[in-house]
PDB file of C-alpha atoms in Angstrom:
ATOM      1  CA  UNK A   1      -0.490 131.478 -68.652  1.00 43.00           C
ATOM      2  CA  UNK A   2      -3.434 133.452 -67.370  1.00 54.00           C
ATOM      3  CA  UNK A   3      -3.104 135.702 -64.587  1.00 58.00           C
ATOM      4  CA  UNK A   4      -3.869 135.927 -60.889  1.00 56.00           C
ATOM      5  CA  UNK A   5      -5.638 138.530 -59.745  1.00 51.00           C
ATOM      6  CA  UNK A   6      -3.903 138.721 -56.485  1.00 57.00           C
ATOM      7  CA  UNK A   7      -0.779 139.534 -58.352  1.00 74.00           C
ATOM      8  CA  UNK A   8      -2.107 142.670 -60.697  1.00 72.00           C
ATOM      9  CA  UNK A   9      -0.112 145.036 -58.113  1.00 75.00           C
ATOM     10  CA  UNK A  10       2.926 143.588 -59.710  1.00 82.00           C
ATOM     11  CA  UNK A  11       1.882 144.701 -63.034  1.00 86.00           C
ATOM     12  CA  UNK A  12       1.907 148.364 -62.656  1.00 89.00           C
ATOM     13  CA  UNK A  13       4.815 149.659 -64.127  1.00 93.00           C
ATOM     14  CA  UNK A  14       5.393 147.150 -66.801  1.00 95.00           C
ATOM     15  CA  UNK A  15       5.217 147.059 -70.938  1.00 97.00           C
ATOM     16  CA  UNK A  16       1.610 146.123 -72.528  1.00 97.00           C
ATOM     17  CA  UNK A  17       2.214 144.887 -75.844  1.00 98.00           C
ATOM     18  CA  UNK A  18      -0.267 143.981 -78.965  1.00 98.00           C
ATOM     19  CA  UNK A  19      -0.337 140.338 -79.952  1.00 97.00           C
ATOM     20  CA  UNK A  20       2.757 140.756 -82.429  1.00 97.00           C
ATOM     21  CA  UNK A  21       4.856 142.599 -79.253  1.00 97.00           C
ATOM     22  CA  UNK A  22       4.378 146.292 -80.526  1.00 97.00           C
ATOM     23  CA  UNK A  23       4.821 148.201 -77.380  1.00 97.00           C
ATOM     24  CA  UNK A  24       1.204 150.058 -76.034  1.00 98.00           C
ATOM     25  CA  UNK A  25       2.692 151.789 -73.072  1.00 97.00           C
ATOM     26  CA  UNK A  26       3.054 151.317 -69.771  1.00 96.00           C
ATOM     27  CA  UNK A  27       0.983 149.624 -67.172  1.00 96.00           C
ATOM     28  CA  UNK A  28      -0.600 152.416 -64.655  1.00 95.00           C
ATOM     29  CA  UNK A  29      -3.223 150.687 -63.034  1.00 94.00           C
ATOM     30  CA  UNK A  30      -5.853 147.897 -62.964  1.00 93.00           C
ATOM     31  CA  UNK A  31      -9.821 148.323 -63.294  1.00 94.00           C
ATOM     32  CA  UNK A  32     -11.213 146.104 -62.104  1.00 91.00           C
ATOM     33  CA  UNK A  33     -15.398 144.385 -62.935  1.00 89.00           C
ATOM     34  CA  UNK A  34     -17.363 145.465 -60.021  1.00 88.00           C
ATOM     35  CA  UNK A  35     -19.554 142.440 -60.298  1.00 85.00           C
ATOM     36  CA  UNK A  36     -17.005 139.595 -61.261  1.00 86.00           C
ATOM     37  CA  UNK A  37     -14.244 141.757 -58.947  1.00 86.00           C
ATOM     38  CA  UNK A  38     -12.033 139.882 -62.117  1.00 87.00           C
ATOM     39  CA  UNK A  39      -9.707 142.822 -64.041  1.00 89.00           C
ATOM     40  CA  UNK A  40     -11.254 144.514 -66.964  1.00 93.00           C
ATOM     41  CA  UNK A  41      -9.439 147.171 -68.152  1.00 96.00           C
ATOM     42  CA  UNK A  42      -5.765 148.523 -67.394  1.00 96.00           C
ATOM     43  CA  UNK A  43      -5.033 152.179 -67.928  1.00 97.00           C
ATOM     44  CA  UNK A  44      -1.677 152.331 -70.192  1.00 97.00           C
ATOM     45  CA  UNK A  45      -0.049 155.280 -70.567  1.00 97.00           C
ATOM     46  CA  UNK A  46       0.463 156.338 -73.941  1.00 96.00           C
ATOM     47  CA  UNK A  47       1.278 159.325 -75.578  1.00 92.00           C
ATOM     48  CA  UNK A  48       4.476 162.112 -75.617  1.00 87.00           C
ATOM     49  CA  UNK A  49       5.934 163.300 -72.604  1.00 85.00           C
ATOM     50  CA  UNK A  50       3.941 166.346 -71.940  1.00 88.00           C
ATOM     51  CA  UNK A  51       0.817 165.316 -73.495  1.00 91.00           C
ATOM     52  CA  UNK A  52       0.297 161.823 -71.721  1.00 95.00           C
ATOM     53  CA  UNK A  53      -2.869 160.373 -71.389  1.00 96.00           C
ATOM     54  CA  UNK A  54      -4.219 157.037 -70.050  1.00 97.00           C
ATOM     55  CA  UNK A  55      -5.560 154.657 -72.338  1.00 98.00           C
ATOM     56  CA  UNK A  56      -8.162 151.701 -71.350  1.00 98.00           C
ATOM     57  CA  UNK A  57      -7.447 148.352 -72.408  1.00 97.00           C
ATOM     58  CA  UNK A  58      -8.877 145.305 -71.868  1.00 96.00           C
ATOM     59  CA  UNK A  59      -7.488 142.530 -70.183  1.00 95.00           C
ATOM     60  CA  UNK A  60      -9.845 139.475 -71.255  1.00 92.00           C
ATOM     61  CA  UNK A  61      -7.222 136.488 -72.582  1.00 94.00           C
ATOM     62  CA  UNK A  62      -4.059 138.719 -71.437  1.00 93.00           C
ATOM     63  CA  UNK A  63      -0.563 136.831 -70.336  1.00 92.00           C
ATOM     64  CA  UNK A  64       1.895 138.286 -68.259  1.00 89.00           C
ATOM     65  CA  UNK A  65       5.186 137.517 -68.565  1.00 88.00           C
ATOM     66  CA  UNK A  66       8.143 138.690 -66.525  1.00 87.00           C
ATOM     67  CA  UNK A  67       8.493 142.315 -68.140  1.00 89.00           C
ATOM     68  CA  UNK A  68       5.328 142.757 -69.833  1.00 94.00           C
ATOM     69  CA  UNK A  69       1.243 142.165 -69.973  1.00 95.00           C
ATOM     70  CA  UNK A  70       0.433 140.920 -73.712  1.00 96.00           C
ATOM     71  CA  UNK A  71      -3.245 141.961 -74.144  1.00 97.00           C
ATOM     72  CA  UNK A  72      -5.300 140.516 -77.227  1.00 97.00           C
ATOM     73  CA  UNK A  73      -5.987 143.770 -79.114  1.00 97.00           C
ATOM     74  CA  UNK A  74      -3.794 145.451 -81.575  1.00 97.00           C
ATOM     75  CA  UNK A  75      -1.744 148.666 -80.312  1.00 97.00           C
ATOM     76  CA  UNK A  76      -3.520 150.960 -82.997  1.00 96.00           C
ATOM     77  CA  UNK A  77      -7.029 150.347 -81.354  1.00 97.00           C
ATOM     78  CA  UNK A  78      -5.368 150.178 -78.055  1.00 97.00           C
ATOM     79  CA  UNK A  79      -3.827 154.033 -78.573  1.00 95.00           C
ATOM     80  CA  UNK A  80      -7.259 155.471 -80.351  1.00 96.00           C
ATOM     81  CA  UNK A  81      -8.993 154.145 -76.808  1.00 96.00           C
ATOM     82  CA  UNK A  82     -11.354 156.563 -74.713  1.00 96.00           C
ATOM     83  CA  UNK A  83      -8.846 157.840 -72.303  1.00 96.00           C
ATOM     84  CA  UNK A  84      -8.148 160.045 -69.445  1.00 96.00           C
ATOM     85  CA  UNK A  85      -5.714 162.656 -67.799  1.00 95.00           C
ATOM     86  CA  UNK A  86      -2.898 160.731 -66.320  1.00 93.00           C
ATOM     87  CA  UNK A  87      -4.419 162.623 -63.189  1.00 91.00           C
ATOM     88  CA  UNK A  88      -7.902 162.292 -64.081  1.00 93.00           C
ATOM     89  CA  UNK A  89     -10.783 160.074 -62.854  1.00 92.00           C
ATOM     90  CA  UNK A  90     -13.409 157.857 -65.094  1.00 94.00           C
ATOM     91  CA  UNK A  91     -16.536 159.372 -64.771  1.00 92.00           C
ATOM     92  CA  UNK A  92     -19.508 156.770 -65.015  1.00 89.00           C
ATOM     93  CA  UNK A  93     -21.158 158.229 -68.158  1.00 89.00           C
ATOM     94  CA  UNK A  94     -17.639 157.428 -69.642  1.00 92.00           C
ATOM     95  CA  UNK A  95     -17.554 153.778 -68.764  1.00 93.00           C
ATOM     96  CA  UNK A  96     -19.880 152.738 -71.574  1.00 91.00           C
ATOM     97  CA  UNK A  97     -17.970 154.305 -74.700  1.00 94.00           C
ATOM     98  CA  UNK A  98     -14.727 152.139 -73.155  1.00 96.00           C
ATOM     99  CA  UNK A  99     -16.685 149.307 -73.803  1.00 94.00           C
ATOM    100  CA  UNK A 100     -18.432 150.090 -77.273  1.00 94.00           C
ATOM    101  CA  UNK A 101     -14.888 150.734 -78.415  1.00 96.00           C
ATOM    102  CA  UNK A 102     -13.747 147.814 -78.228  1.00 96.00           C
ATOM    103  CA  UNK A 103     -17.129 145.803 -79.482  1.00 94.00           C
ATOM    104  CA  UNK A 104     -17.744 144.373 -75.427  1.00 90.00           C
ATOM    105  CA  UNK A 105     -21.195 145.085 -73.669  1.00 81.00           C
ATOM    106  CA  UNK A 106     -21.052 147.011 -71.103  1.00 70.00           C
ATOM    107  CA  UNK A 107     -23.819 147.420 -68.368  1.00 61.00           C
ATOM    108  CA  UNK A 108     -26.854 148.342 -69.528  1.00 60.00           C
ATOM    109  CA  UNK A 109     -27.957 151.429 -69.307  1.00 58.00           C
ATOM    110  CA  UNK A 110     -28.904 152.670 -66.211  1.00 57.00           C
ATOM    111  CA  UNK A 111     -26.848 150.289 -64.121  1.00 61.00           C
ATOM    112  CA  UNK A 112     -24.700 150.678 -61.728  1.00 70.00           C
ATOM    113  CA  UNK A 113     -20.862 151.139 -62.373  1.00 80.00           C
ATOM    114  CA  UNK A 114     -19.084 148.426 -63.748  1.00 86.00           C
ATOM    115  CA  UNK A 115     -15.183 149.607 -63.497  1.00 91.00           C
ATOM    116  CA  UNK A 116     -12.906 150.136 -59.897  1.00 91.00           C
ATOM    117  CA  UNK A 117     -10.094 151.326 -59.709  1.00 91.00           C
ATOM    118  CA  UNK A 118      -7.422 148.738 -57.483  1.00 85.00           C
TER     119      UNK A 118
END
């Protein structure tokens, strides 16, 4: 099933997993396309306790089931992703490596931001 946007809230918190259920981390929060107001990216946190980071991964073709998001990219590209501090913000000059990483266009250059935060 695909998911409704007016439900991401409910996400946070939850498992991501790869297509074959290897665990990514956990949900933190939802980006979302500034133009299609659709969700883009989550952040997942990933990483040891102590040295956590936020990952971005996209959410095109994702399903969410009761206790997880399955996203459509395997968990070793997911955990290589640009990322953040878990307190951190994305800077715009950041947005388009996010996007290059995982072979999607972003924005082109110039343009105005593409990723919010909900």
């Amino acid at each position: 099933m695909g998911f409704e946007a007016e439900n991401i809230r409910d996400w946070q918190g939850k498992n991501v997993v790869d297509p074959a259920g290897g665990k990514i981390g956990e949900l933190e929060a939802i980006y979302v396309d500034t133009v299609s107001d659709q969700p883009a990216f989550a952040t997942v946190i990933v990483g040891m306790i102590g040295r956590r980071r936020l990952a971005f991964v996209p959410l095109a073709g994702a399903t969410v089931a009761p206790d997880h998001v399955r996203v459509t990219v395997a968990k070793d590209l997911a955990k290589h992703a640009p990322s953040i501090d878990t307190d951190g913000e994305l800077a715009a000059e950041d947005e388009p490596a996010i996007f290059e990483h995982y072979g999607l266009a972003a924005a082109s250059p110039g343009a105005a931001r593409r990723l919010a935060r909900r």
